[in-house]
Short mmCIF file of C-alpha atoms and ligand atoms in Angstrom, two decimals:
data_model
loop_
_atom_site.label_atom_id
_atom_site.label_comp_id
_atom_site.label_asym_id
_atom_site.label_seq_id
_atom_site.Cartn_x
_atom_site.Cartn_y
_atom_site.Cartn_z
CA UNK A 283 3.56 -0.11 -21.09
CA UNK A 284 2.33 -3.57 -22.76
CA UNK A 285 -0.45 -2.29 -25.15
CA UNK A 286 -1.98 0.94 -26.23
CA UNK A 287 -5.25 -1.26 -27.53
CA UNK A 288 -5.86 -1.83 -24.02
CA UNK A 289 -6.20 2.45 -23.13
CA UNK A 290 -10.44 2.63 -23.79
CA UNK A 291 -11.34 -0.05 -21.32
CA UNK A 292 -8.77 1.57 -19.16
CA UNK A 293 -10.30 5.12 -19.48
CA UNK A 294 -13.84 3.46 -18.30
CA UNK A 295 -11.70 1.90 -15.54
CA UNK A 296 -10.24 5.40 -13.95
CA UNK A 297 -13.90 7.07 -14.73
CA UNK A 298 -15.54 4.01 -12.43
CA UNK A 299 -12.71 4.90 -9.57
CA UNK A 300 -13.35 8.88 -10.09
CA UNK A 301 -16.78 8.01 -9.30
CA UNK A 302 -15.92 6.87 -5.73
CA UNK A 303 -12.99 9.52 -5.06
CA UNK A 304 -14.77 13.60 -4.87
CA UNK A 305 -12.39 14.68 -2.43
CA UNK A 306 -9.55 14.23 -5.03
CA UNK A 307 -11.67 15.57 -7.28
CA UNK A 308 -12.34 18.83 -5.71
CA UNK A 309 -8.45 18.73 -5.16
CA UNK A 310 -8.46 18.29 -9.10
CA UNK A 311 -10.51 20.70 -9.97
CA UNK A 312 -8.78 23.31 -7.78
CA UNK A 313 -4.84 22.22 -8.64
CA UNK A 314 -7.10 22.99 -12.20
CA UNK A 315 -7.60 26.67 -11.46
CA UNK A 316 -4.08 27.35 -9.51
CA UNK A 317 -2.02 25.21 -11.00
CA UNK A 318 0.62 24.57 -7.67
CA UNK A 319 2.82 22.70 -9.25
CA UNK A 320 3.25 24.52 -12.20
CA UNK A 321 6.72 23.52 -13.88
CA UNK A 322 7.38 20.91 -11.37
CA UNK A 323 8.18 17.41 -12.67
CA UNK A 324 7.30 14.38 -10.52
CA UNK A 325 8.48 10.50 -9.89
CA UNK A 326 6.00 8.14 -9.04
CA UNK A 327 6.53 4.53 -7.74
CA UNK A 328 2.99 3.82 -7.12
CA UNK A 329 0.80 0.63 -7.94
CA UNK A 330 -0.24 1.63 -11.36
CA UNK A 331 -4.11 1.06 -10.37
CA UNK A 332 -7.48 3.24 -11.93
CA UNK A 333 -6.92 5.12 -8.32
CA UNK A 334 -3.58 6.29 -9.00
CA UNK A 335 -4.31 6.99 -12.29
CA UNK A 336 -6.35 9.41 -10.66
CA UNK A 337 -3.70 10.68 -8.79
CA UNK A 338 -1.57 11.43 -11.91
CA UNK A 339 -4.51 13.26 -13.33
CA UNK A 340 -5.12 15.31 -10.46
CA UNK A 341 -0.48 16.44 -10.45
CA UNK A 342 -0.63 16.47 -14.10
CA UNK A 343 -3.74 19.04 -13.42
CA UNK A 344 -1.85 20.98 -11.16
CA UNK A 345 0.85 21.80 -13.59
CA UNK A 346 3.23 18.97 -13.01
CA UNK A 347 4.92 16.88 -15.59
CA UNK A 348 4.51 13.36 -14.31
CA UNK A 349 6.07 10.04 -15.04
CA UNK A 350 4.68 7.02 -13.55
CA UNK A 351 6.59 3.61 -13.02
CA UNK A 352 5.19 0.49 -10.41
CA UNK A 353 6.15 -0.20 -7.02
CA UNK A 354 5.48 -3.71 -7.74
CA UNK A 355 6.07 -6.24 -10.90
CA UNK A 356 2.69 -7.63 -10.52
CA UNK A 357 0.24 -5.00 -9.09
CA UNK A 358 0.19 -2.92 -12.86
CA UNK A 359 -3.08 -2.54 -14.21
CA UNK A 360 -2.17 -2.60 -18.26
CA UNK A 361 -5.26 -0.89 -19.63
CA UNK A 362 -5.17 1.73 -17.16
CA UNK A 363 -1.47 2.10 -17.80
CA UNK A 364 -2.55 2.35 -21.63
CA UNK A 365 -4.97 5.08 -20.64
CA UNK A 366 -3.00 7.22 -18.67
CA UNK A 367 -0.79 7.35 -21.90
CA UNK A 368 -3.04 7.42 -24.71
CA UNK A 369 -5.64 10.05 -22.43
CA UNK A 370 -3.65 11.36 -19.99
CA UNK A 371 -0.33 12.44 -21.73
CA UNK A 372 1.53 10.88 -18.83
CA UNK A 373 4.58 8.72 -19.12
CA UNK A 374 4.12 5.52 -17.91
CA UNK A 375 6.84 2.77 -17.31
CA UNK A 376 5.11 -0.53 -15.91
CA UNK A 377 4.07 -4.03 -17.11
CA UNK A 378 1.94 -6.60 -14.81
CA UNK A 379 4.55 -9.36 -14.32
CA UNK A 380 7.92 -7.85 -15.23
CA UNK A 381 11.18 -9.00 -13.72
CA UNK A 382 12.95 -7.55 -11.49
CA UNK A 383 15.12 -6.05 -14.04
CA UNK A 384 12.97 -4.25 -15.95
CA UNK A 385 11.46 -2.74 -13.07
CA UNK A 386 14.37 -1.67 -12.04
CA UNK A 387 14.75 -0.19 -15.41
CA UNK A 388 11.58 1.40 -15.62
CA UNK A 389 12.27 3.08 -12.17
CA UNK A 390 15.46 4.08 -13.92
CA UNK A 391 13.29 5.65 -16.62
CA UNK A 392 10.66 7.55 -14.50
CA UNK A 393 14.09 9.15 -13.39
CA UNK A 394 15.45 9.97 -16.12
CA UNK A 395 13.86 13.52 -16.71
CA UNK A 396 15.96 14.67 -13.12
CA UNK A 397 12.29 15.19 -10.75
CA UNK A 398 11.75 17.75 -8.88
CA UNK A 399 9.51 15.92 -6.38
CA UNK A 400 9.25 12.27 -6.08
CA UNK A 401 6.20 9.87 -4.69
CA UNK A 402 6.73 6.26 -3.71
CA UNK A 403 5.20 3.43 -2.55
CA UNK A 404 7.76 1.27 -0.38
CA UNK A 405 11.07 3.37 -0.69
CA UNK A 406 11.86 1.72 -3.86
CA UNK A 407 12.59 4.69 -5.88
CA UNK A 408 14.09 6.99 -3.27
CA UNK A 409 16.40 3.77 -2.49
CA UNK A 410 17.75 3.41 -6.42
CA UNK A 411 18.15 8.00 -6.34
CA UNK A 412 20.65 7.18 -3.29
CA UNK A 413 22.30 4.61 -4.91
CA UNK A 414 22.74 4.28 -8.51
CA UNK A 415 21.37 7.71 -9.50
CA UNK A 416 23.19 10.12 -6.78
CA UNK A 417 23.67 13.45 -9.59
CA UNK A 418 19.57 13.50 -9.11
CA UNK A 419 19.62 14.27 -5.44
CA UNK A 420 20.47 17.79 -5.13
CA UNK A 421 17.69 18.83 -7.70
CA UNK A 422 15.02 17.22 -5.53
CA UNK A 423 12.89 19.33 -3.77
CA UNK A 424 11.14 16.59 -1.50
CA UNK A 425 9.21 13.61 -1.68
CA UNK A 426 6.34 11.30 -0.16
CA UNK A 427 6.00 7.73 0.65
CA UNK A 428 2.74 6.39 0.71
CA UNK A 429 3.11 2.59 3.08
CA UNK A 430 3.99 1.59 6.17
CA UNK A 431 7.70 -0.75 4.89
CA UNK A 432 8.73 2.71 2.90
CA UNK A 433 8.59 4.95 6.06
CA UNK A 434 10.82 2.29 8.05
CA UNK A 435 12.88 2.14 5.18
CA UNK A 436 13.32 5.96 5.02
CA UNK A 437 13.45 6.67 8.87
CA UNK A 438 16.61 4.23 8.87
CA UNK A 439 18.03 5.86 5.99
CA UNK A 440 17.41 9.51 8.10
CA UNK A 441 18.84 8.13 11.09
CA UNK A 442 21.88 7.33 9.50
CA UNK A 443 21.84 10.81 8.01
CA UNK A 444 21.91 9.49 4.52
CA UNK A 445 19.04 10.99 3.19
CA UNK A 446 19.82 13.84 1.01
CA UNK A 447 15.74 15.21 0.89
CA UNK A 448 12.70 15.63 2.96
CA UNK A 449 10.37 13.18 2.61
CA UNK A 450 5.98 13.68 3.89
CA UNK A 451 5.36 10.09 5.33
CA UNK A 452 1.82 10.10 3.82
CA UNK A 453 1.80 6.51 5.29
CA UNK A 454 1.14 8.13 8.95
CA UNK A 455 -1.80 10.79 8.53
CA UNK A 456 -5.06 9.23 10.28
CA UNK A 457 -6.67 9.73 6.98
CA UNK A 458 -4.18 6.93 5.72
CA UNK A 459 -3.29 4.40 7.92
CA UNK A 460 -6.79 4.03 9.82
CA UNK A 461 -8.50 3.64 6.77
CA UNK A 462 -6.38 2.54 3.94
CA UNK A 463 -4.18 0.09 5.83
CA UNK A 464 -6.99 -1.35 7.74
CA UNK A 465 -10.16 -1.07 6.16
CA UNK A 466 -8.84 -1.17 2.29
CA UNK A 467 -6.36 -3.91 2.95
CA UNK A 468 -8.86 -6.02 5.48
CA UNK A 469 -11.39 -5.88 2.35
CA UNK A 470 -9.04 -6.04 -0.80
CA UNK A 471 -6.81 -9.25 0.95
CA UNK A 472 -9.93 -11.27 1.08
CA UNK A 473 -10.69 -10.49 -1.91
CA UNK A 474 -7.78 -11.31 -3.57
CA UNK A 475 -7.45 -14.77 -1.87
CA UNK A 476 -11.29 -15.40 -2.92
CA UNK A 477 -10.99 -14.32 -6.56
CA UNK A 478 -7.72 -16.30 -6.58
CA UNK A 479 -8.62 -19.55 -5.03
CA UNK A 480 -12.82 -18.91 -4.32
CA UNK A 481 -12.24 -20.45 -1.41
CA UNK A 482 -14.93 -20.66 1.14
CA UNK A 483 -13.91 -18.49 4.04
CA UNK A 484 -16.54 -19.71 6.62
CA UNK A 485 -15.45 -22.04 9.38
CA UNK A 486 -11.89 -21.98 8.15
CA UNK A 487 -8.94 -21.47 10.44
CA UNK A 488 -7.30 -18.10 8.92
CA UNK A 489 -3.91 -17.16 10.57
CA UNK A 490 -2.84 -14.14 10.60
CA UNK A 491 1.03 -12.72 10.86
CA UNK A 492 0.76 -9.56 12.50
CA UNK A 493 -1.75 -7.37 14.21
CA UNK A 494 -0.75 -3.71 13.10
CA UNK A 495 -3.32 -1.37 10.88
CA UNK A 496 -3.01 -4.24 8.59
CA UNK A 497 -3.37 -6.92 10.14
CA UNK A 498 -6.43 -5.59 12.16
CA UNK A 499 -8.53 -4.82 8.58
CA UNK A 500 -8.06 -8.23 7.70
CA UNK A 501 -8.65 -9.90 10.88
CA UNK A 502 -11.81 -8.06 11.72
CA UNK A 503 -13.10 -8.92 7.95
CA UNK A 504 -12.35 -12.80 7.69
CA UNK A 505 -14.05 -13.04 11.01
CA UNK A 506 -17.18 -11.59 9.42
CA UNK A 507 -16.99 -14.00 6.68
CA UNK A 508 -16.93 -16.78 9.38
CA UNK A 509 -13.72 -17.71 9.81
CA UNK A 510 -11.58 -18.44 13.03
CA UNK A 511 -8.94 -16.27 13.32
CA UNK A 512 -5.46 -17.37 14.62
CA UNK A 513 -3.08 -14.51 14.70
CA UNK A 514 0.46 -14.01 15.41
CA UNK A 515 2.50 -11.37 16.89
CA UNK A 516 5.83 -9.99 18.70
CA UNK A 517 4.57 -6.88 20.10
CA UNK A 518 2.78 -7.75 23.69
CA UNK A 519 0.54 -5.10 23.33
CA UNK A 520 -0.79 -6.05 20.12
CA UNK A 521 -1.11 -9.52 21.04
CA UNK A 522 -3.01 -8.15 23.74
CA UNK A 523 -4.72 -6.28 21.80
CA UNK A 524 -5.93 -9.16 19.50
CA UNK A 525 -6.88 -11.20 22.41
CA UNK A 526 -9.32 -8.65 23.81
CA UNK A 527 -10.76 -8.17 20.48
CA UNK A 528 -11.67 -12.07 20.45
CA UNK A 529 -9.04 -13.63 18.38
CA UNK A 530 -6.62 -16.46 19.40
CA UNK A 531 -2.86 -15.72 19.84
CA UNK A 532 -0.41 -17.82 19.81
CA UNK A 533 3.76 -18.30 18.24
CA UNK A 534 3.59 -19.08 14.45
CA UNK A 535 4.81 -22.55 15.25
CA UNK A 536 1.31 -23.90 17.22
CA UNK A 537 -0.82 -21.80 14.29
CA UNK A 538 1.29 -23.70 11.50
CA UNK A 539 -0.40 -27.03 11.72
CA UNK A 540 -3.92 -25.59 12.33
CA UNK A 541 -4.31 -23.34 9.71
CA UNK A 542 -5.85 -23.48 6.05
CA UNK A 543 -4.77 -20.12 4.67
CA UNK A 544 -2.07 -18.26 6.46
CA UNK A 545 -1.96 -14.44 5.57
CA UNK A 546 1.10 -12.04 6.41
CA UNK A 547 0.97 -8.40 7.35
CA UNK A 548 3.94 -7.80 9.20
CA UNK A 549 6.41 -5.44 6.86
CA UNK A 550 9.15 -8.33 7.91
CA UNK A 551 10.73 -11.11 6.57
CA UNK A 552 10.48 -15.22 7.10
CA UNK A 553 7.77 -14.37 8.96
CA UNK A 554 6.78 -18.09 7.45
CA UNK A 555 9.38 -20.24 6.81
CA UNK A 556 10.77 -23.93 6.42
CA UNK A 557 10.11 -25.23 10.07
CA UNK A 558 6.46 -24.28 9.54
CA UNK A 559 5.74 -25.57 6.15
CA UNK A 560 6.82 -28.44 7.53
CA UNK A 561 4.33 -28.97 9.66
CA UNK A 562 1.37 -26.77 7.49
CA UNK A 563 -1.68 -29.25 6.63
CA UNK A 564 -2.13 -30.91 3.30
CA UNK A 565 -3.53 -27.99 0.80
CA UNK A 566 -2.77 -25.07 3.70
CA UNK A 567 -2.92 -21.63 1.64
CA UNK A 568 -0.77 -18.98 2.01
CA UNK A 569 -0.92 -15.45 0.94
CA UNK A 570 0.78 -12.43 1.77
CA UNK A 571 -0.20 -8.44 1.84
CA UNK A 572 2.63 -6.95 3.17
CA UNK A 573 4.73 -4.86 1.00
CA UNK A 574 7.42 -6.87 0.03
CA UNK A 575 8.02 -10.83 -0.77
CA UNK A 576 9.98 -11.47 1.61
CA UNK A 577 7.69 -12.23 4.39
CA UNK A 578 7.36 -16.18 3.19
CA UNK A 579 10.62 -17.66 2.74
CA UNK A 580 10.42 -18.48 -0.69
CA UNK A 581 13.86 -19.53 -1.66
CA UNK A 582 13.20 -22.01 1.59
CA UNK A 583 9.74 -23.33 0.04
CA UNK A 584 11.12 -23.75 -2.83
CA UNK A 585 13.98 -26.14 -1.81
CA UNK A 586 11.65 -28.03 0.34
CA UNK A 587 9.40 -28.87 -3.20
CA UNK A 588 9.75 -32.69 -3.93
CA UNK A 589 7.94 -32.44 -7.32
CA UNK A 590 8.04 -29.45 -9.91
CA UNK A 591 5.77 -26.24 -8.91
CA UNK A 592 2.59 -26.86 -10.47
CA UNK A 593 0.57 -23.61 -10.96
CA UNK A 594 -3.20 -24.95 -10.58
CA UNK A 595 -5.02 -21.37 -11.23
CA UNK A 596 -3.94 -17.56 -11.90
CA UNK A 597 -1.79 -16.86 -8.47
CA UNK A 598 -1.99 -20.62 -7.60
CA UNK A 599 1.17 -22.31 -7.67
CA UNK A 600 1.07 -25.84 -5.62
CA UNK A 601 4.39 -26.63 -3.67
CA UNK A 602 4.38 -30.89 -2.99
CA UNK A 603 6.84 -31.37 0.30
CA UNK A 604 8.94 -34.63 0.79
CA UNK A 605 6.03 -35.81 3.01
CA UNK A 606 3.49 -35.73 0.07
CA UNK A 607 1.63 -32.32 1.73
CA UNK A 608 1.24 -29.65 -0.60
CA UNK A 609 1.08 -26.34 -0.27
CA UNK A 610 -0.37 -23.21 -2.06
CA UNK A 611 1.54 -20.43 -2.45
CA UNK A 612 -0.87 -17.37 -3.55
CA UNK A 613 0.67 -14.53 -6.31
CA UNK A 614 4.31 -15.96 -5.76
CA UNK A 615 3.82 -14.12 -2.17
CA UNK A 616 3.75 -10.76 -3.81
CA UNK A 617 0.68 -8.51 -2.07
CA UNK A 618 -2.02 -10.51 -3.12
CA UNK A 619 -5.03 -8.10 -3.03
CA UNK A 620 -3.07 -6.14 -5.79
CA UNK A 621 -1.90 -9.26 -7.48
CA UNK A 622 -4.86 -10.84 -7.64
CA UNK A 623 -7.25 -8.25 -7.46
CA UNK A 624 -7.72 -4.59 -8.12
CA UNK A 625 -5.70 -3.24 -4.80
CA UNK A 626 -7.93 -1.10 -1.95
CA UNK A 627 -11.49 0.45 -3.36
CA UNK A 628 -11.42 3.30 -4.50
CA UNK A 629 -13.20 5.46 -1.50
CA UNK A 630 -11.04 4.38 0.76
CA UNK A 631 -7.63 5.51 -2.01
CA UNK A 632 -9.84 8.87 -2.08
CA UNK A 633 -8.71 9.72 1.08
CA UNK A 634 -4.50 8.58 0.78
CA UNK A 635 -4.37 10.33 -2.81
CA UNK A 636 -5.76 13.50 -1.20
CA UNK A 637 -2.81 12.91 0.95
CA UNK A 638 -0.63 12.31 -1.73
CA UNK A 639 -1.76 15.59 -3.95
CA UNK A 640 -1.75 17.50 -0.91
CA UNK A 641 1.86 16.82 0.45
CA UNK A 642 2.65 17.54 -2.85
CA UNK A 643 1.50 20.90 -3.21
CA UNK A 644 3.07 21.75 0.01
CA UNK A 645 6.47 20.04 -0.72
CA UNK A 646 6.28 22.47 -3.49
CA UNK A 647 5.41 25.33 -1.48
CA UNK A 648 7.69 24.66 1.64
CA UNK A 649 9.54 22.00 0.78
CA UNK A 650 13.32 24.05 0.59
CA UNK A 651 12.76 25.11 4.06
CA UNK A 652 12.35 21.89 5.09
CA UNK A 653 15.29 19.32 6.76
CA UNK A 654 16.36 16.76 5.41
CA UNK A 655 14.15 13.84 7.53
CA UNK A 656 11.06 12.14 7.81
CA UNK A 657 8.08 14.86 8.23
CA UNK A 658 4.56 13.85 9.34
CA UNK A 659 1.31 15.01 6.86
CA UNK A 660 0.95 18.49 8.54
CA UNK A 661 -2.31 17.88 10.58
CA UNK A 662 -4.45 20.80 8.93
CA UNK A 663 -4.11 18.29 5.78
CA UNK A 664 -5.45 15.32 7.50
CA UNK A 665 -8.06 17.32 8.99
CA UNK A 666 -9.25 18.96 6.02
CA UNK A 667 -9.65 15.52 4.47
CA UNK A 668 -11.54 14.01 6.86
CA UNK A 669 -13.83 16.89 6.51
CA UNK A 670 -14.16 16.79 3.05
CA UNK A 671 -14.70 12.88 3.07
CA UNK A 672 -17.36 13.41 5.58
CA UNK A 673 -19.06 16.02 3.45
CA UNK A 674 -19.28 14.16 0.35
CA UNK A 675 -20.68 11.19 2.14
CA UNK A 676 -23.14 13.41 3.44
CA UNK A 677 -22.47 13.67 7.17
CA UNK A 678 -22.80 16.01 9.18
CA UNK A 679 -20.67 16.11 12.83
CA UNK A 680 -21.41 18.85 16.38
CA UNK A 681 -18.64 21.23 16.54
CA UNK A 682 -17.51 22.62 19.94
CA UNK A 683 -19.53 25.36 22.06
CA UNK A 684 -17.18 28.46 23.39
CA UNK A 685 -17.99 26.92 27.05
CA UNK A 686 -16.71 23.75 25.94
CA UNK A 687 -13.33 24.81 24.11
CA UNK A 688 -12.87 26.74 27.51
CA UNK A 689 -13.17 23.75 29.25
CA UNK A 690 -11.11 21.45 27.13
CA UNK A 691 -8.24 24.00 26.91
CA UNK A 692 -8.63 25.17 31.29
CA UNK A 693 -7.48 23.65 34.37
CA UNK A 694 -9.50 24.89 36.88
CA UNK A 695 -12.76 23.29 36.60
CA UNK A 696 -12.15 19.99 38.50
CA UNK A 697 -15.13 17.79 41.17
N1 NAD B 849 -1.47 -4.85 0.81
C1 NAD B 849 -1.57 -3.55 0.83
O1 NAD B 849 -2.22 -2.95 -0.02
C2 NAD B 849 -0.92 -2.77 1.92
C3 NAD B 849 -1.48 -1.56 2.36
C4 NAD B 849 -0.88 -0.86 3.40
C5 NAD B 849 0.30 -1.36 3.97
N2 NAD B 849 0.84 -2.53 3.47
C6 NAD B 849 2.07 -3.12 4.03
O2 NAD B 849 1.65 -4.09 5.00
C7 NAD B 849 2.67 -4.23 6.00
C8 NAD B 849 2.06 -3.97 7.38
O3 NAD B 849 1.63 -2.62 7.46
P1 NAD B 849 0.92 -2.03 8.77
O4 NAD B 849 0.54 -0.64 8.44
O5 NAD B 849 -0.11 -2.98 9.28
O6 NAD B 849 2.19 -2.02 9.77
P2 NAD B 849 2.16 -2.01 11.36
O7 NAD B 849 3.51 -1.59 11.77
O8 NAD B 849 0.95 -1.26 11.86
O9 NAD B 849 1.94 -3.56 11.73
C9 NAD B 849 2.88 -4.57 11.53
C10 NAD B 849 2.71 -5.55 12.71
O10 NAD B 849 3.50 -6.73 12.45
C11 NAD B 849 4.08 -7.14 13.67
N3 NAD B 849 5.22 -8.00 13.39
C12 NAD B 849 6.48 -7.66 12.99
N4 NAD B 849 7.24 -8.76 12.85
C13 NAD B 849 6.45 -9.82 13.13
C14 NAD B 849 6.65 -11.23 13.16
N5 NAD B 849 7.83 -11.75 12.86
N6 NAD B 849 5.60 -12.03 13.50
C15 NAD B 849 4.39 -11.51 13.82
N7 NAD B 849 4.14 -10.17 13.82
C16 NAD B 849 5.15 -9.34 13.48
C17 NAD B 849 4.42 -5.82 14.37
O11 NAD B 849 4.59 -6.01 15.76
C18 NAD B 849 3.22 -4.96 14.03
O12 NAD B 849 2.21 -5.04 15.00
C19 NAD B 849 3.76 -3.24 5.60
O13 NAD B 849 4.71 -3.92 4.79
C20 NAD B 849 3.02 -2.23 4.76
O14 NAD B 849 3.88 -1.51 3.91
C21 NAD B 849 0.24 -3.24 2.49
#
C-alpha cells in the first residue's frame, strides 16, 4: 500500500460511496448480527476502489478475515487502500501503477494466509492458485468472479476439467451484467476519456469495438453526448442488433480512417492493430475498457512510433507514425474509466457487491456440496437484489393476481 497519510481522505472517500450503496448496507448490517462467514478467510482480486472497500467492510463484518490485492496495476485507489488498512483492519496489497511484477507479488501475498474463499475480478488470482500456488487448492472452499473476461477464462479452465473449485460467476446475475456492464461502464468510459483528454464528445465520430453489455452502455451514452457512433462487431446478431438501435456497422478497417476516438469492449485481443493505425486520422484517440490490455496491439503501436512516446497529459501518451500522424493512446490501453477515473458509480457497484457478499455467504454455506464448475448467482439472490434496489430507490412494482399466476403457469386458456 503506497502511504498510510493518504487513509483520512480515503475514509471520506468509502463514506461518499456507502452513501449510494443501502442494499450492501443492509447486507452489512445483517452479516453484522450473524456473522456467516465467521472464521472464513477470503482472497480478493478486485479494483481496489471506495466501492470495494465497501465490499471488504461488509466480509470483514460478516466474520471473514480478508486480504485485498488489485486486479489491475493502475485501477488502485491509494487513499482508499490506506483506509481500508488504517480503518478497516484489512490487509491490503495494491499500488496505482505497479508493474507487473509486483502485482504478481501482491497477488502472491493476498495468498499467502491459504483462503478459504476467493473473489476475483478477471481470473487473475484463481489463474496464479492453479499454477504457481497448487498446495492452496484443496483448502478452498469456492470462489466468485466478478467480469465478463474472468468467466471465459474460468469456463475454459472447467471445460478442460482443470479447475480444482467451484466458482459463482457473479459476472452473469441480471443484477450485474445489465447494469454494471452496461450502464456503469457506458457512464464511467466517457468519463474517463473526458477527464483524461476533456475532449468534446459532440459531433465526433466514436467507434466502438464490440456491441455486448459493454459495448451497448457506452454506445447508447456517447450518442447522448452527440456523438456518431461507428461500431464494430463479429457476432451477426449483435451487429444487427446495433443497426436497429441506430448506429452504423461496419469491419474495423472502413471505421479506422473515420474515427476520432476508438473505444474497445470486446474481452479480445488486437481488436486494433497495425493495419488500422495505419490508416487512423492525425490525433485519432484510442481508449480501451475491456478487461485486459490486450485489445490494442501495443507491442505493434509501439514499433510503428517514428519519434519517442511523448506523454502530453495524465493517460495521454502521443504515438508519431512514419507518416507524421499521431496517435493517442489513453491509460497505456489499460480500462480507462478505472485508470483515469474512479471505475462504475457507486449505485450501480451497490447492486454487483450485493452479488459479491451474497455468493459469498452461500459459498460458505453450500459451497462443499458444490462441483467443481462454473455455477450461475442462484436466482433467489438476483431477485432479492433487485428488490431491495428498488426499495431503497423508493419504487414500488404490481405483483401477480392468483388468476394471473394461473394463467401464466396453465395451458388451457387459448382464443
Ligand atoms: N471497464 C469496466 O469496468 C468493465 C466492466 C465490465 C466488464 N468489462 C470487460 O469488458 C469486456 C466486455 O464485456 P461485456 O460484458 O460487454 O462482454 P460481452 O460478451 O457481452 O460483449 C463482448 C462483445 O464483443 C464482441 N467481439 C468479440 N471479438 C470482437 C472483435 N474482434 N471485434 C468486434 N467485436 C468483437 C462479441 O461478439 C461480443 O458481442 C470484457 O473484457 C469484460 O471483462 C469491463
Amino acid at each position: 500500500m503506497k502511504d498510510l497519510d493518504l487513509a483520512p481522505r480515503g475514509r471520506t472517500r468509502i463514506d461518499w460511496a456507502d452513501g449510494q450503496m443501502p442494499v450492501l448496507r443492509s447486507i452489512r448490517e445483517r452479516f453484522a448480527r450473524e456473522k456467516p462467514l465467521k472464521g472464513l478467510r477470503l482472497a480478493a482480486c478486485l479494483h481496489v476502489t471506495s466501492e470495494t472497500a465497501n465490499l471488504a467492510l461488509t466480509l470483514a463484518a460478516g466474520g471473514a478475515t480478508v486480504r485485498l490485492c488489485a486486479s489491475n496495476p493502475l485501477s488502485t485507489q491509494d487513499d482508499v487502500a490506506a483506509s481500508l488498512v488504517e480503518h478497516g483492519g484489512i490487509d491490503v496489497f495494491a499500488i496505482k501503477g505497479e508493474d507487473n511484477e509486483t502485482y504478481y507479488r501482491h497477488i502472491l501475498q493476498a495468498l499467502d494466509r491459504g483462503p478459504h474463499l476467493t473473489m476475483d475480478d478477471g481470473a487473475d488470482l484463481v489463474s496464479v492458485l492453479h499454477s504457481r500456488q497448487r498446495e492452496l487448492l484443496p483448502g478452498i472452499i469456492g470462489g466468485t468472479e466478478e467480469t465478463t473476461t474472468g468467466v471465459v477464462r474460468l469456463t475454459s479452465m472447467a471445460k478442460e476439467g482443470v479447475l480444482a473449485y467451484p466458482i459463482i460467476a457473479v459476472n452473469d446475475a441480471m443484477t450485474k451484467h445489465f447494469f454494471d456492464n452496461r450502464y456503469g461502464t457506458g457512464q464511467s468510459t466517457l468519463d474517463g476519456i473526458i477527464r483524461a483528454t476533456n475532449l468534446l464528445i459532440a459531433g465526433l465520430k466514436v467507434v466502438i469495438a464490440g456491441y455486448g453489455w459493454c459495448g451497448r452502455g457506452v454506445a447508447m451514452r456517447a450518442r447522448g453526448l452527440g456523438a456518431h457512433v461507428i461500431v464494430t462487431e463479429i457476432d451477426p446478431v449483435k451487429a444487427l442488433e446495433a443497426v436497429l438501435d441506430g448506429f452504423q456497422a461496419m469491419p474495423m478497417d472502413e471505421a479506422a480512417p473515420l474515427g476520432d476516438i476508438f473505444i474497445t469492449l470486446t474481452g479480445d485481443k488486437h481488436v486494433l492493430g497495425a493495419q488500422h493505425f495505419e490508416t487512423m486520422k492525425d490525433g485519432a484517440v484510442l481508449a480501451n475498457s475491456g478487461h485486459f490490455n490486450v485489445e490494442i496491439d501495443l507491442p505493434a503501436l509501439e514499433r510503428l512510433a517514428r519519434k519517442r512516446i511523448r506523454r502530453l497529459r495524465d493517460y495521454v501518451d502521443e504515438y508519431t507514425l512514419a507518416s507524421g500522424r499521431r496517435i493517442n493512446l489513453l491509460g497505456e490501453g489499460r480500462l480507462i474509466n478505472l485508470a483515469a477515473a474512479e471505475g462504475h458509480p457507486a449505485a450501480v457497484m451497490d447492486m454487483s457487491f450485493a452479488n459479491q457478499a451474497l455468493s459469498a455467504e452461500y459459498l460458505a454455506r453450500e459451497g462443499k456440496e458444490l462441483k467443481r464448475t462454473v455455477h450461475p448467482v442462484p436466482p433467489a439472490i438476483d431477485r432479492e437484489i433487485a428488490r431491495l434496489k428498488l426499495q431503497t430507490m423508493g419504487v414500488r412494482i404490481d405483483t401477480l393476481t392468483s388468476e394471473q399466476q394461473d394463467y401464466l403457469s396453465g395451458w388451457s386458456e387459448g382464443t
